[in-house]
Amino acid sequence: MEVTASSRHYVDRLFDPDPQKVLQGVIDMKNAVIGNNKQKANLIVLGAVPRLLYLLQQETSTTELKTECAVVLGSLAMGTENNVKSLLDCHIIPALLQGLLSPDLKFIEACLRCLRTIFTSPVTPEELLYTDATVIPHLMALLSRSRYTQEYICQIFSHCCKGPDHQTILFNHGAVQNIAHLLTSLSYKVRMQALKCFSVLAFENPQVSMTLVNVLVDGELLPQIFVKMLQRDKPIEMQLTSAKCLTYMCRAGAIRTDDNCIVLKTLPCLVRMCSKERLLEERVEGAETLAYLIEPDVELQRIASITDHLIAMLADYFKYPSSVSAITDIKRLDHDLKHAHELRQAAFKLYASLGANDEDIRKKIIETENMMDRIVTGLSESSVKVRLAAVRCLHSLSRSVQQLRTSFQDHAVWKPLMKVLQNAPDEILVVASSMLCNLLLEFSPSKENMAFQAEQKIKADILRSLSTEQLFRLLSDSDLNVLMKTLGLLRNLLSTRPTLCILANIADGTTAKDLIMTNDDILQKIKYYMGHSHVKLQLAAMFCISNLIWNEEEGSQERQDKLRDMGIVDILHKLSQSPDSNLCDKAKTALQQYLA
Amino acid sequence: MSGQPPPPPPPQQQQQQQQLPPPPPAALAPVSGVVLPAPPAVSAGSSPAGSPGGGAGGDGLGAAAAALLLHPPPPPPPATAAPPPPPPPPPPPASAAAPASGPPGLAAGPGPAGGTPAPALVAGSSAAAPFPHGDSALNEQEKELQRRLKRLYPAVDEQETPLPRSWSPKDKFSYIGLSQNNLRVHYKGTGGALTRRGRPPLPLAAGCATSGGYMGIGLSAQGVNMNRLPGWDKHSYGYHGDDGHSFCSSGTGQPYGPTFTTGDVIGCCVNLINNTCFYTKNGHSLGTEIIYCICLMKYVILQPNLYPTVGLQTPGEVVDANFGQHPFVFDIEDYMREWRTKIQAQIDRFPIGEREGEWQTMIQKMVSSYLVHHGYCATAEAFARSTDQTVLEELASIKNRQRIQKLVLAGRMGEAIETTQQLYPSLLERNPNLLFTLKVRQFIEMVNGTDSEVRCLGGRSPKSQDSYPVSPRPFSSPSMSPSHGMNIHNLASGKGSTAHFSGFESCSNGVISNKAHQSYCHSNKHQSSNLNVPELNSINMSRSQQVNNFTSNDVDMETDHYSNGVGETSSNGFLNGSSKHDHEMEDCDTEMEVDSSQLRRQLCGGSQAAIERMIHFGRELQAMSEQLRRDCGKNTANKKMLKDAFSLLAYSDPWNSPVGNQLDPIQREPVCSALNSAILETHNLPKQPPLALAMGQATQCLGLMARSGIGSCAFATVEDYLH
């Protein structure tokens, strides 16, 4: 009650007819709200914000008053997210942007500081920065004004640059040239924010990245400057961010993956970020960035896999919260819990990248303590992020024929995987289905009967638990990737080789083929995709058809007939004229099955 | 290692031969060293041939590094003959250790100053032609190596503990052959393993195995069996190429890293701060924690004196070593930077708890007493005022000392002695040795033409005789610069100022060598005492031009103060704006002389009367010496002093004679300091200011840490904290 009363007094003073008293009132308010979230909330409820904004925009207000208003608003924005929402509701952003046109530097800085606080809040839509086309050029111009304008503007940019559209806008307004020289600023904060800008600008952006490699600052190329910033005596934040810049430039094709600055600098730096000595947040970012860096390059994967025992180091990511932290330190437990999911998903991602291409590395990963159990557990975690990462990891490891036959079998990974598929978001579906493809791909003629049987059984189980509705849903998915993967899955489900045909009947009767053939929806889908404009889809559908009509397999005649009735043969004839030789061959082979 | 233009590779038959097999030379060339730092402080790394020779000099305490580059075995040898039985109870491997050339025993001692580094080995395949041939090339290389080692092992005094530069020809099994200045190791037996040990007791080794061959790189203590691969025996540790396992004094290895083979560069780095070790392959650190925590670390702790070692078991196998003569592939400088930062952060964050106030008062007292000690009375007063302290000594007394010091530093010894006798009547009587020292200095100044007694007899401006402008000069300092290296040395040696020369020498061996820092310190001191820097600069800048402009005797205190740097023993050049080495100082003197007079220096200023006075004075001095010997017994220091001084007369141009350095104005400083201390003692004041004592103590502690093998001292020097 008391607080509210005093708060009201502060607001009342903003309406005093004497401008001097208003100014003093704003200053007193400033001192009252610093670090006091309750006071901030009270003032907002009592309507201080519109009044402050009015004073800030009022022609008659002195610059000093305007500046103090901006400072108080900035202070209010520092509070809770609700505070920021209230400020946004009062249209604070246009008012502050308007303020940037003032000639007074102090006022501009106060506005920028407040804008910075608002834009870095997760509740602020970054689009608000781009609605007025004159804002970005004006901010670029303000970059030369002072170290504070530099720091705040760079921070705003790095938080509001999401996606290629924003990158392009900033790039077209000269962000690279305007910000590059800030990397050598005397102020650490300015250097740091400038660096962050470059990391968001370069991410997945070849245009920006190609420009960056050739930018000179004080006679040095930007990549060299980044390399200096990731020296081991620099603050961790700086090392990590410059490693990100180099990583993004590399992934965007601007730096070769065998360049020394990647192989001998960026990669080792990122591996260090994964070490136990780093904070949990840093370890998450380090692992994610490293996963991204090495994803497409087997040589980098090999180097990373031997650097500083990375694979073993990552196993530690699964040990949070540790039993020790639970007992001894509530605060730490809380901290650990908060990061546990992030750590696990980051580790899965990095394992997925590490094992993407090299069989030896996969083996090393799977041999890591409790690895398969961890993945299996990860598949059923509540966090979508962790599940997705676990599926990715599993998918990457499933490329190993040997592991498919051993570890994957031992741990019956397909079971939790099936669960993942239920009601999973598209992202997971894509990876999980390709994962299933791999799981089902492995049918070697030389395998023992039992093993084969087991796999047949698995296939049947999969089809059963997937249920035709689910398959159908997958096939109707609007996402091309999901479609592709599902068709691939079907192909694998349906594939059996001649020598194994006899055994197929030993299985419990319900074969994959029957399931398919009795579901007209699926067959219609397959037919539809045979006529699709996308060659790969056509090809995938062709595979399904080929398997279904393969002569030497039992029931092929019935299936052939049924498919002919559906008009498949006509389509095959059409496809045999296809300009795509692969497709054409497949169609011809399929037709031969009919002729035989 | 191939960073520098490879010295024309003299066609080495061996090399050619080795090239034949698998490794495309091109691929190998870039790879070069493996690093293995040993006992010294931190790390080792290897850098790619192409890399610019370690740009950022790391100085950490010692990082020993060794890198090895592996060669393929020549095709012809009966490689098949080599029995490839698995290692554990290995047949006849041989190993070589690379103890540095120093006495092996020495390595074992309590680590060398700051720890000895481990050598690095590089086995290069051919093209890199890592080893220059020819004397001049070798000289160049030796110098480069020197520089590199200094960076890698900043705290190691090679006088005490030499660093490894090559494999020891003695510590090897007979099947091991050495070539390329003992940097290349090859296996010449028909089976069995050999070990070659590096010469100094530093740890390190690296190697590469070719198919079927066994090769191990690691560390071993003196005396470990040389016909076994490193790691199999007690006090021996190795990383083996065939299986990538690490062996810690056991026939059974632990999975550690990848396998390695021909063309790979393997390094080994020992960190003496946390007592760990790691290997590198082609510049990539293979990791410490996992394996080393388990096995190596404890050994490294127990076993401070390890030599880099390499073991081979396959005929025709060749390993080249890089002990630092080439940049390492692994970025060891960066690794050292990290550790330096860690150590410095530790120092910066040293907790002082609630004693903050106490500390501040103590520091203020130290500063104040320092200012008083050296007679910076105006500064001392200002400082005392602003920090609420009292100055122990009376102002008049400080001014007196200052006056005397000014005279001494201006070379006006006669006046200095006279003034001292007036102001402190019994002082010199009670210190006959001091008096003698002053008189000898007076004699020298007479020769120089600067002493007042000869100056009045001189036919022309006495200034011409003195590169160091005479009293009126703004920079005749009351004593020495605040940051004077000499103070530190004296204190470090624990001797009084009268023991200057010996003290100075004994301590200057590497303990204090950072000249640039001293000059920073200098200006900083001024700042802290409320003097402003621009003024300082202007004085420094104007020094040479103004030399002749000052004729008045009384230059005020502040001005004197600024000029202190002049007399710096080790940073003499800094008057001119930068620190210079001693020989450069001579240049500088010469220039100044020309500036001021355009005349050549002449004995006693060129005046006949002055020469006669000088001769006469010399006789008196001789008599005094004899008297002194009768009264106080023999004194070799006095005798030498006199002899040296008289020797000046034996040369037509004393300034350029072998004993000419006595004429250097810098030599006035020890005398000045001795006199100042003696005066202070009569007042029952400390003859050394507490600040200098503290610095000396810190310096000594660092030296002790270095000798005890405590690695962190490599990254902390007193100079670092003086600016």
mmCIF file of N, CA and C in Angstrom, chain A residues 230-234 260 263-265 267-268 272 275-278 303 306-309 312-313 364, chain B residues 48 256-258 281-291 329-331 334-335 337-338 341-342:
data_model
loop_
_atom_site.group_PDB
_atom_site.id
_atom_site.type_symbol
_atom_site.label_atom_id
_atom_site.label_comp_id
_atom_site.label_asym_id
_atom_site.label_seq_id
_atom_site.Cartn_x
_atom_site.Cartn_y
_atom_site.Cartn_z
ATOM 1 N N LEU A 230 40.157 -15.319 -31.355
ATOM 2 C CA LEU A 230 39.922 -16.596 -30.682
ATOM 3 C C LEU A 230 41.173 -17.153 -30.030
ATOM 4 N N GLN A 231 42.161 -16.299 -29.868
ATOM 5 C CA GLN A 231 43.319 -16.735 -29.096
ATOM 6 C C GLN A 231 42.906 -17.074 -27.669
ATOM 7 N N ARG A 232 43.672 -17.954 -27.102
ATOM 8 C CA ARG A 232 43.262 -18.504 -25.811
ATOM 9 C C ARG A 232 43.275 -17.531 -24.646
ATOM 10 N N ASP A 233 43.928 -16.411 -24.822
ATOM 11 C CA ASP A 233 43.938 -15.476 -23.695
ATOM 12 C C ASP A 233 42.795 -14.468 -23.784
ATOM 13 N N LYS A 234 42.000 -14.566 -24.827
ATOM 14 C CA LYS A 234 40.856 -13.665 -24.959
ATOM 15 C C LYS A 234 39.699 -14.189 -24.101
ATOM 16 N N ASN A 260 43.804 -23.351 -42.788
ATOM 17 C CA ASN A 260 44.390 -23.448 -41.446
ATOM 18 C C ASN A 260 43.566 -22.731 -40.383
ATOM 19 N N VAL A 263 41.027 -25.432 -39.586
ATOM 20 C CA VAL A 263 41.568 -26.692 -39.076
ATOM 21 C C VAL A 263 42.375 -26.499 -37.799
ATOM 22 N N LEU A 264 43.219 -25.491 -37.797
ATOM 23 C CA LEU A 264 44.129 -25.342 -36.651
ATOM 24 C C LEU A 264 43.672 -24.298 -35.637
ATOM 25 N N LYS A 265 42.688 -23.514 -35.975
ATOM 26 C CA LYS A 265 42.265 -22.475 -35.024
ATOM 27 C C LYS A 265 40.815 -22.666 -34.579
ATOM 28 N N LEU A 267 38.466 -25.004 -35.186
ATOM 29 C CA LEU A 267 38.060 -26.307 -34.662
ATOM 30 C C LEU A 267 38.621 -26.566 -33.259
ATOM 31 N N PRO A 268 39.919 -26.398 -33.052
ATOM 32 C CA PRO A 268 40.419 -26.627 -31.683
ATOM 33 C C PRO A 268 39.774 -25.702 -30.667
ATOM 34 N N ARG A 272 37.708 -26.857 -27.353
ATOM 35 C CA ARG A 272 38.000 -26.368 -25.992
ATOM 36 C C ARG A 272 36.737 -25.866 -25.302
ATOM 37 N N SER A 275 34.898 -28.276 -23.162
ATOM 38 C CA SER A 275 35.564 -28.915 -22.026
ATOM 39 C C SER A 275 34.859 -28.590 -20.714
ATOM 40 N N LYS A 276 35.139 -29.401 -19.768
ATOM 41 C CA LYS A 276 34.509 -29.301 -18.461
ATOM 42 C C LYS A 276 34.747 -27.956 -17.782
ATOM 43 N N GLU A 277 35.848 -27.338 -18.147
ATOM 44 C CA GLU A 277 36.174 -26.065 -17.494
ATOM 45 C C GLU A 277 35.210 -24.945 -17.871
ATOM 46 N N ARG A 278 34.537 -25.106 -18.981
ATOM 47 C CA ARG A 278 33.665 -24.035 -19.451
ATOM 48 C C ARG A 278 32.310 -24.068 -18.751
ATOM 49 N N ILE A 303 39.369 -35.023 -37.550
ATOM 50 C CA ILE A 303 40.243 -34.240 -36.661
ATOM 51 C C ILE A 303 39.550 -33.996 -35.323
ATOM 52 N N ILE A 306 39.601 -36.844 -32.825
ATOM 53 C CA ILE A 306 40.806 -37.176 -32.050
ATOM 54 C C ILE A 306 41.260 -36.017 -31.173
ATOM 55 N N THR A 307 40.631 -34.875 -31.307
ATOM 56 C CA THR A 307 41.108 -33.717 -30.559
ATOM 57 C C THR A 307 40.623 -33.764 -29.106
ATOM 58 N N ASP A 308 41.565 -33.696 -28.220
ATOM 59 C CA ASP A 308 41.264 -33.592 -26.780
ATOM 60 C C ASP A 308 40.199 -34.565 -26.283
ATOM 61 N N HIS A 309 40.195 -35.751 -26.826
ATOM 62 C CA HIS A 309 39.247 -36.779 -26.367
ATOM 63 C C HIS A 309 37.811 -36.276 -26.413
ATOM 64 N N ALA A 312 34.834 -38.636 -25.583
ATOM 65 C CA ALA A 312 34.674 -38.930 -24.154
ATOM 66 C C ALA A 312 34.212 -37.683 -23.402
ATOM 67 N N MET A 313 34.707 -36.552 -23.837
ATOM 68 C CA MET A 313 34.344 -35.292 -23.180
ATOM 69 C C MET A 313 32.829 -35.072 -23.266
ATOM 70 N N LYS A 364 33.572 -45.612 -32.362
ATOM 71 C CA LYS A 364 34.065 -44.995 -31.127
ATOM 72 C C LYS A 364 32.916 -44.389 -30.323
ATOM 73 N N PRO B 48 53.077 -25.860 -38.272
ATOM 74 C CA PRO B 48 53.226 -26.342 -39.624
ATOM 75 C C PRO B 48 54.404 -25.671 -40.258
ATOM 76 N N TYR B 256 44.500 -44.188 -25.950
ATOM 77 C CA TYR B 256 44.741 -42.759 -25.738
ATOM 78 C C TYR B 256 44.344 -41.928 -26.955
ATOM 79 N N GLY B 257 44.965 -42.204 -28.070
ATOM 80 C CA GLY B 257 44.698 -41.364 -29.238
ATOM 81 C C GLY B 257 44.731 -42.188 -30.501
ATOM 82 N N PRO B 258 44.791 -41.506 -31.613
ATOM 83 C CA PRO B 258 44.826 -42.213 -32.883
ATOM 84 C C PRO B 258 46.182 -42.871 -33.111
ATOM 85 N N LYS B 281 49.079 -34.560 -32.531
ATOM 86 C CA LYS B 281 49.303 -35.204 -33.822
ATOM 87 C C LYS B 281 48.982 -34.188 -34.905
ATOM 88 N N ASN B 282 49.945 -33.916 -35.725
ATOM 89 C CA ASN B 282 49.777 -32.948 -36.814
ATOM 90 C C ASN B 282 49.182 -31.633 -36.336
ATOM 91 N N GLY B 283 49.609 -31.233 -35.179
ATOM 92 C CA GLY B 283 49.179 -29.928 -34.675
ATOM 93 C C GLY B 283 47.904 -29.946 -33.864
ATOM 94 N N HIS B 284 47.307 -31.103 -33.702
ATOM 95 C CA HIS B 284 46.075 -31.167 -32.928
ATOM 96 C C HIS B 284 46.327 -31.826 -31.589
ATOM 97 N N SER B 285 45.897 -31.141 -30.578
ATOM 98 C CA SER B 285 46.071 -31.685 -29.244
ATOM 99 C C SER B 285 45.199 -32.916 -29.083
ATOM 100 N N LEU B 286 45.788 -33.959 -28.541
ATOM 101 C CA LEU B 286 45.022 -35.193 -28.388
ATOM 102 C C LEU B 286 44.373 -35.291 -27.020
ATOM 103 N N GLY B 287 44.671 -34.339 -26.186
ATOM 104 C CA GLY B 287 43.939 -34.329 -24.921
ATOM 105 C C GLY B 287 44.726 -34.775 -23.717
ATOM 106 N N THR B 288 44.473 -34.132 -22.646
ATOM 107 C CA THR B 288 45.158 -34.434 -21.405
ATOM 108 C C THR B 288 44.274 -35.225 -20.469
ATOM 109 N N GLU B 289 43.171 -34.641 -20.182
ATOM 110 C CA GLU B 289 42.371 -35.119 -19.064
ATOM 111 C C GLU B 289 42.240 -36.630 -18.993
ATOM 112 N N ILE B 290 41.647 -37.153 -20.001
ATOM 113 C CA ILE B 290 41.169 -38.511 -19.861
ATOM 114 C C ILE B 290 42.262 -39.496 -19.484
ATOM 115 N N ILE B 291 43.273 -39.547 -20.306
ATOM 116 C CA ILE B 291 44.281 -40.543 -20.048
ATOM 117 C C ILE B 291 45.299 -40.071 -19.028
ATOM 118 N N VAL B 329 54.105 -27.299 -35.198
ATOM 119 C CA VAL B 329 52.820 -27.336 -35.908
ATOM 120 C C VAL B 329 51.700 -26.982 -34.939
ATOM 121 N N PHE B 330 51.796 -27.538 -33.766
ATOM 122 C CA PHE B 330 50.809 -27.210 -32.733
ATOM 123 C C PHE B 330 51.054 -25.779 -32.281
ATOM 124 N N ASP B 331 50.006 -25.039 -32.076
ATOM 125 C CA ASP B 331 50.165 -23.639 -31.709
ATOM 126 C C ASP B 331 50.460 -23.504 -30.220
ATOM 127 N N ASP B 334 49.925 -20.168 -28.379
ATOM 128 C CA ASP B 334 48.561 -19.882 -27.961
ATOM 129 C C ASP B 334 48.254 -20.584 -26.633
ATOM 130 N N TYR B 335 48.729 -21.802 -26.546
ATOM 131 C CA TYR B 335 48.537 -22.558 -25.313
ATOM 132 C C TYR B 335 49.198 -21.827 -24.141
ATOM 133 N N ARG B 337 49.800 -18.655 -23.994
ATOM 134 C CA ARG B 337 49.040 -17.434 -23.711
ATOM 135 C C ARG B 337 47.915 -17.726 -22.726
ATOM 136 N N GLU B 338 47.245 -18.829 -22.960
ATOM 137 C CA GLU B 338 46.130 -19.173 -22.086
ATOM 138 C C GLU B 338 46.615 -19.329 -20.651
ATOM 139 N N THR B 341 47.544 -16.065 -19.036
ATOM 140 C CA THR B 341 46.347 -15.356 -18.609
ATOM 141 C C THR B 341 45.795 -15.944 -17.309
ATOM 142 N N LYS B 342 45.807 -17.258 -17.233
ATOM 143 C CA LYS B 342 45.301 -17.905 -16.019
ATOM 144 C C LYS B 342 46.116 -17.508 -14.798
#
